[in-house]
Amino acid sequence: MIRVVLPAHLRTLTRVDSKVRLDIDGPVPQRTVLDTLEASYPMLRGTIRNHVTKQRRPFIRFSACEQDRSDELPDTPLPEALVARAEPLLIVGAMARG
């Protein structure tokens, strides 16, 4: 099971109050987590990734185990701590500096 923390505006959209729990076992890549998340919550399609290219939206970042994982390849396995439920995958809205 993977836990995912969504930014506030996406929690409102999905009508969840806290972390989203996804039933995924074993070593999983980021792509599988996002595919499962979008399948479980279809209203998220297009909000985190582009519909067609499946590329991360510009102001969305992924973080896990205190590291930014936004630029990792989508098929790179996520850390074991996520699968063991010790750590959640954080999906955060990035802020641009001005």
Tab-separated table of N, CA and C in Angstrom:
chain	number	residue	atom	x	y	z
A	1	MET	N	0.844	-1.181	0.000
A	1	MET	CA	0.000	0.000	0.000
A	1	MET	C	0.887	1.242	0.000
A	2	ILE	N	0.539	2.188	-0.816
A	2	ILE	CA	1.268	3.449	-0.931
A	2	ILE	C	0.373	4.571	-0.397
A	3	ARG	N	0.967	5.457	0.379
A	3	ARG	CA	0.224	6.626	0.848
A	3	ARG	C	0.675	7.831	0.026
A	4	VAL	N	-0.293	8.623	-0.392
A	4	VAL	CA	-0.006	9.802	-1.205
A	4	VAL	C	-0.648	11.009	-0.534
A	5	VAL	N	0.125	12.065	-0.388
A	5	VAL	CA	-0.382	13.317	0.165
A	5	VAL	C	-0.556	14.289	-0.995
A	6	LEU	N	-1.761	14.772	-1.145
A	6	LEU	CA	-2.081	15.699	-2.226
A	6	LEU	C	-2.064	17.130	-1.703
A	7	PRO	N	-1.810	18.113	-2.578
A	7	PRO	CA	-1.945	19.503	-2.153
A	7	PRO	C	-3.410	19.814	-1.844
A	8	ALA	N	-3.616	20.862	-1.086
A	8	ALA	CA	-4.958	21.186	-0.580
A	8	ALA	C	-6.003	21.284	-1.691
A	9	HIS	N	-5.665	21.935	-2.793
A	9	HIS	CA	-6.675	22.112	-3.846
A	9	HIS	C	-7.063	20.779	-4.492
A	10	LEU	N	-6.120	19.823	-4.556
A	10	LEU	CA	-6.467	18.516	-5.125
A	10	LEU	C	-7.202	17.654	-4.103
A	11	ARG	N	-6.946	17.865	-2.809
A	11	ARG	CA	-7.744	17.168	-1.782
A	11	ARG	C	-9.192	17.642	-1.853
A	12	THR	N	-9.380	18.911	-2.079
A	12	THR	CA	-10.746	19.439	-2.228
A	12	THR	C	-11.412	18.827	-3.452
A	13	LEU	N	-10.681	18.750	-4.542
A	13	LEU	CA	-11.226	18.186	-5.780
A	13	LEU	C	-11.610	16.721	-5.606
A	14	THR	N	-10.784	15.965	-4.884
A	14	THR	CA	-11.060	14.536	-4.691
A	14	THR	C	-11.949	14.258	-3.481
A	15	ARG	N	-12.173	15.295	-2.688
A	15	ARG	CA	-12.991	15.172	-1.468
A	15	ARG	C	-12.397	14.176	-0.471
A	16	VAL	N	-11.083	14.248	-0.318
A	16	VAL	CA	-10.428	13.463	0.720
A	16	VAL	C	-9.869	14.444	1.750
A	17	ASP	N	-9.865	14.016	3.009
A	17	ASP	CA	-9.416	14.895	4.072
A	17	ASP	C	-7.938	14.752	4.395
A	18	SER	N	-7.410	13.567	4.163
A	18	SER	CA	-6.008	13.365	4.521
A	18	SER	C	-5.300	12.617	3.402
A	19	LYS	N	-4.461	11.679	3.769
A	19	LYS	CA	-3.686	10.955	2.767
A	19	LYS	C	-4.567	9.989	1.970
A	20	VAL	N	-4.203	9.795	0.721
A	20	VAL	CA	-4.850	8.813	-0.138
A	20	VAL	C	-4.068	7.515	-0.015
A	21	ARG	N	-4.758	6.430	0.161
A	21	ARG	CA	-4.107	5.121	0.252
A	21	ARG	C	-4.406	4.333	-1.013
A	22	LEU	N	-3.345	3.855	-1.649
A	22	LEU	CA	-3.476	3.100	-2.886
A	22	LEU	C	-2.958	1.694	-2.669
A	23	ASP	N	-3.725	0.712	-3.085
A	23	ASP	CA	-3.306	-0.681	-2.941
A	23	ASP	C	-2.361	-1.064	-4.066
A	24	ILE	N	-1.094	-0.853	-3.824
A	24	ILE	CA	-0.041	-1.239	-4.761
A	24	ILE	C	1.029	-1.917	-3.921
A	25	ASP	N	1.434	-3.096	-4.301
A	25	ASP	CA	2.461	-3.811	-3.561
A	25	ASP	C	3.708	-3.986	-4.410
A	26	GLY	N	4.799	-4.215	-3.715
A	26	GLY	CA	6.059	-4.478	-4.397
A	26	GLY	C	6.746	-3.202	-4.818
A	27	PRO	N	7.915	-3.345	-5.445
A	27	PRO	CA	8.630	-2.159	-5.928
A	27	PRO	C	7.849	-1.520	-7.066
A	28	VAL	N	7.480	-0.290	-6.876
A	28	VAL	CA	6.631	0.363	-7.867
A	28	VAL	C	7.289	1.640	-8.366
A	29	PRO	N	7.150	1.882	-9.645
A	29	PRO	CA	7.652	3.145	-10.185
A	29	PRO	C	6.621	4.257	-10.003
A	30	GLN	N	7.089	5.464	-10.140
A	30	GLN	CA	6.231	6.646	-10.015
A	30	GLN	C	5.046	6.573	-10.984
A	31	ARG	N	5.305	6.076	-12.180
A	31	ARG	CA	4.250	6.001	-13.195
A	31	ARG	C	3.073	5.137	-12.707
A	32	THR	N	3.364	4.006	-12.073
A	32	THR	CA	2.309	3.119	-11.582
A	32	THR	C	1.494	3.796	-10.498
A	33	VAL	N	2.166	4.511	-9.614
A	33	VAL	CA	1.448	5.216	-8.546
A	33	VAL	C	0.511	6.259	-9.147
A	34	LEU	N	1.007	7.018	-10.104
A	34	LEU	CA	0.166	8.056	-10.709
A	34	LEU	C	-0.963	7.451	-11.547
A	35	ASP	N	-0.684	6.353	-12.243
A	35	ASP	CA	-1.747	5.679	-13.006
A	35	ASP	C	-2.840	5.179	-12.062
A	36	THR	N	-2.430	4.577	-10.937
A	36	THR	CA	-3.402	4.062	-9.968
A	36	THR	C	-4.166	5.205	-9.308
A	37	LEU	N	-3.466	6.275	-9.003
A	37	LEU	CA	-4.121	7.441	-8.403
A	37	LEU	C	-5.188	8.011	-9.343
A	38	GLU	N	-4.846	8.148	-10.618
A	38	GLU	CA	-5.807	8.693	-11.582
A	38	GLU	C	-6.954	7.720	-11.851
A	39	ALA	N	-6.684	6.430	-11.769
A	39	ALA	CA	-7.761	5.444	-11.947
A	39	ALA	C	-8.715	5.470	-10.748
A	40	SER	N	-8.172	5.677	-9.560
A	40	SER	CA	-9.003	5.724	-8.348
A	40	SER	C	-9.750	7.048	-8.225
A	41	TYR	N	-9.136	8.097	-8.698
A	41	TYR	CA	-9.740	9.429	-8.620
A	41	TYR	C	-9.680	10.068	-10.017
A	42	PRO	N	-10.623	9.724	-10.894
A	42	PRO	CA	-10.574	10.207	-12.279
A	42	PRO	C	-10.582	11.729	-12.407
A	43	MET	N	-11.083	12.418	-11.390
A	43	MET	CA	-11.088	13.878	-11.460
A	43	MET	C	-9.678	14.462	-11.423
A	44	LEU	N	-8.677	13.650	-11.092
A	44	LEU	CA	-7.288	14.124	-11.058
A	44	LEU	C	-6.603	14.047	-12.421
A	45	ARG	N	-7.233	13.372	-13.388
A	45	ARG	CA	-6.615	13.258	-14.716
A	45	ARG	C	-6.416	14.640	-15.303
A	46	GLY	N	-5.194	14.906	-15.691
A	46	GLY	CA	-4.856	16.195	-16.281
A	46	GLY	C	-4.429	17.243	-15.276
A	47	THR	N	-4.591	16.967	-13.997
A	47	THR	CA	-4.189	17.958	-13.001
A	47	THR	C	-2.738	17.773	-12.573
A	48	ILE	N	-2.269	16.551	-12.543
A	48	ILE	CA	-0.899	16.253	-12.117
A	48	ILE	C	-0.010	16.033	-13.342
A	49	ARG	N	-0.559	15.345	-14.342
A	49	ARG	CA	0.183	15.077	-15.569
A	49	ARG	C	-0.653	15.514	-16.763
A	50	ASN	N	0.035	15.809	-17.841
A	50	ASN	CA	-0.639	16.135	-19.090
A	50	ASN	C	-1.411	14.909	-19.564
A	51	HIS	N	-2.626	15.096	-20.077
A	51	HIS	CA	-3.465	13.986	-20.540
A	51	HIS	C	-2.767	13.121	-21.582
A	52	VAL	N	-2.146	13.766	-22.550
A	52	VAL	CA	-1.612	13.061	-23.713
A	52	VAL	C	-0.186	12.561	-23.462
A	53	THR	N	0.686	13.456	-23.026
A	53	THR	CA	2.102	13.096	-22.899
A	53	THR	C	2.424	12.379	-21.594
A	54	LYS	N	1.547	12.496	-20.595
A	54	LYS	CA	1.761	11.916	-19.256
A	54	LYS	C	2.968	12.538	-18.561
A	55	GLN	N	3.379	13.734	-19.011
A	55	GLN	CA	4.481	14.448	-18.367
A	55	GLN	C	3.930	15.260	-17.201
A	56	ARG	N	4.742	15.374	-16.161
A	56	ARG	CA	4.368	16.136	-14.973
A	56	ARG	C	4.071	17.584	-15.352
A	57	ARG	N	3.017	18.141	-14.759
A	57	ARG	CA	2.688	19.550	-14.989
A	57	ARG	C	3.805	20.419	-14.428
A	58	PRO	N	4.045	21.596	-15.019
A	58	PRO	CA	5.195	22.420	-14.628
A	58	PRO	C	5.260	22.795	-13.141
A	59	PHE	N	4.166	23.086	-12.506
A	59	PHE	CA	4.213	23.548	-11.124
A	59	PHE	C	3.791	22.463	-10.134
A	60	ILE	N	3.986	21.225	-10.517
A	60	ILE	CA	3.743	20.091	-9.624
A	60	ILE	C	5.085	19.422	-9.356
A	61	ARG	N	5.367	19.116	-8.106
A	61	ARG	CA	6.609	18.447	-7.735
A	61	ARG	C	6.276	17.195	-6.938
A	62	PHE	N	7.180	16.204	-6.982
A	62	PHE	CA	7.029	14.969	-6.213
A	62	PHE	C	8.172	14.890	-5.211
A	63	SER	N	7.842	14.484	-4.012
A	63	SER	CA	8.858	14.371	-2.973
A	63	SER	C	8.598	13.106	-2.157
A	64	ALA	N	9.689	12.436	-1.776
A	64	ALA	CA	9.584	11.259	-0.917
A	64	ALA	C	10.907	11.080	-0.196
A	65	CYS	N	10.824	10.665	1.046
A	65	CYS	CA	12.025	10.411	1.853
A	65	CYS	C	12.945	11.634	1.852
A	66	GLU	N	12.342	12.792	1.978
A	66	GLU	CA	13.053	14.065	2.077
A	66	GLU	C	13.896	14.378	0.842
A	67	GLN	N	13.511	13.837	-0.308
A	67	GLN	CA	14.212	14.135	-1.556
A	67	GLN	C	13.202	14.493	-2.640
A	68	ASP	N	13.598	15.442	-3.458
A	68	ASP	CA	12.777	15.816	-4.602
A	68	ASP	C	12.911	14.735	-5.670
A	69	ARG	N	11.819	14.125	-6.044
A	69	ARG	CA	11.834	13.044	-7.024
A	69	ARG	C	11.140	13.462	-8.320
A	70	SER	N	10.977	14.750	-8.497
A	70	SER	CA	10.241	15.262	-9.649
A	70	SER	C	10.910	14.960	-10.975
A	71	ASP	N	12.227	14.978	-10.999
A	71	ASP	CA	12.937	14.813	-12.267
A	71	ASP	C	13.388	13.381	-12.519
A	72	GLU	N	12.992	12.454	-11.647
A	72	GLU	CA	13.323	11.050	-11.892
A	72	GLU	C	12.501	10.525	-13.056
A	73	LEU	N	13.039	9.549	-13.733
A	73	LEU	CA	12.296	8.927	-14.829
A	73	LEU	C	11.046	8.245	-14.267
A	74	PRO	N	9.947	8.270	-15.004
A	74	PRO	CA	8.691	7.700	-14.483
A	74	PRO	C	8.763	6.222	-14.128
A	75	ASP	N	9.699	5.485	-14.714
A	75	ASP	CA	9.796	4.055	-14.425
A	75	ASP	C	10.860	3.712	-13.389
A	76	THR	N	11.457	4.715	-12.765
A	76	THR	CA	12.413	4.479	-11.690
A	76	THR	C	11.651	4.031	-10.446
A	77	PRO	N	12.021	2.884	-9.853
A	77	PRO	CA	11.297	2.435	-8.648
A	77	PRO	C	11.407	3.454	-7.514
A	78	LEU	N	10.313	3.636	-6.814
A	78	LEU	CA	10.293	4.530	-5.657
A	78	LEU	C	10.978	3.841	-4.483
A	79	PRO	N	11.418	4.602	-3.493
A	79	PRO	CA	12.116	3.995	-2.349
A	79	PRO	C	11.257	2.969	-1.608
A	80	GLU	N	11.940	2.002	-1.016
A	80	GLU	CA	11.265	0.936	-0.277
A	80	GLU	C	10.424	1.496	0.873
A	81	ALA	N	10.833	2.611	1.447
A	81	ALA	CA	10.098	3.203	2.572
A	81	ALA	C	8.667	3.574	2.172
A	82	LEU	N	8.436	3.867	0.901
A	82	LEU	CA	7.072	4.176	0.460
A	82	LEU	C	6.216	2.924	0.440
A	83	VAL	N	6.783	1.848	-0.068
A	83	VAL	CA	6.044	0.593	-0.143
A	83	VAL	C	5.774	0.056	1.262
A	84	ALA	N	6.718	0.283	2.176
A	84	ALA	CA	6.563	-0.185	3.555
A	84	ALA	C	5.678	0.751	4.378
A	85	ARG	N	5.138	1.766	3.767
A	85	ARG	CA	4.253	2.755	4.406
A	85	ARG	C	4.959	3.570	5.484
A	86	ALA	N	6.265	3.580	5.491
A	86	ALA	CA	6.991	4.400	6.451
A	86	ALA	C	6.974	5.863	6.022
A	87	GLU	N	6.906	6.088	4.745
A	87	GLU	CA	6.922	7.442	4.191
A	87	GLU	C	5.828	7.570	3.132
A	88	PRO	N	5.231	8.747	3.015
A	88	PRO	CA	4.269	8.967	1.929
A	88	PRO	C	4.944	9.601	0.714
A	89	LEU	N	4.299	9.506	-0.414
A	89	LEU	CA	4.707	10.262	-1.600
A	89	LEU	C	3.973	11.595	-1.520
A	90	LEU	N	4.731	12.673	-1.521
A	90	LEU	CA	4.141	14.006	-1.439
A	90	LEU	C	4.031	14.588	-2.843
A	91	ILE	N	2.852	15.002	-3.196
A	91	ILE	CA	2.643	15.736	-4.442
A	91	ILE	C	2.354	17.161	-4.021
A	92	VAL	N	3.221	18.056	-4.424
A	92	VAL	CA	3.103	19.434	-3.935
A	92	VAL	C	3.051	20.410	-5.097
A	93	GLY	N	2.388	21.490	-4.851
A	93	GLY	CA	2.350	22.574	-5.817
A	93	GLY	C	3.596	23.417	-5.624
A	94	ALA	N	4.367	23.603	-6.695
A	94	ALA	CA	5.600	24.377	-6.598
A	94	ALA	C	5.287	25.860	-6.691
A	95	MET	N	6.137	26.637	-6.089
A	95	MET	CA	5.994	28.085	-6.152
A	95	MET	C	7.177	28.651	-6.918
A	96	ALA	N	6.909	29.584	-7.798
A	96	ALA	CA	7.982	30.239	-8.539
A	96	ALA	C	8.488	31.420	-7.726
A	97	ARG	N	9.773	31.624	-7.804
A	97	ARG	CA	10.341	32.778	-7.110
A	97	ARG	C	10.114	34.025	-7.945
A	98	GLY	N	9.903	35.105	-7.305
A	98	GLY	CA	9.683	36.346	-8.045
A	98	GLY	C	10.588	37.434	-7.586
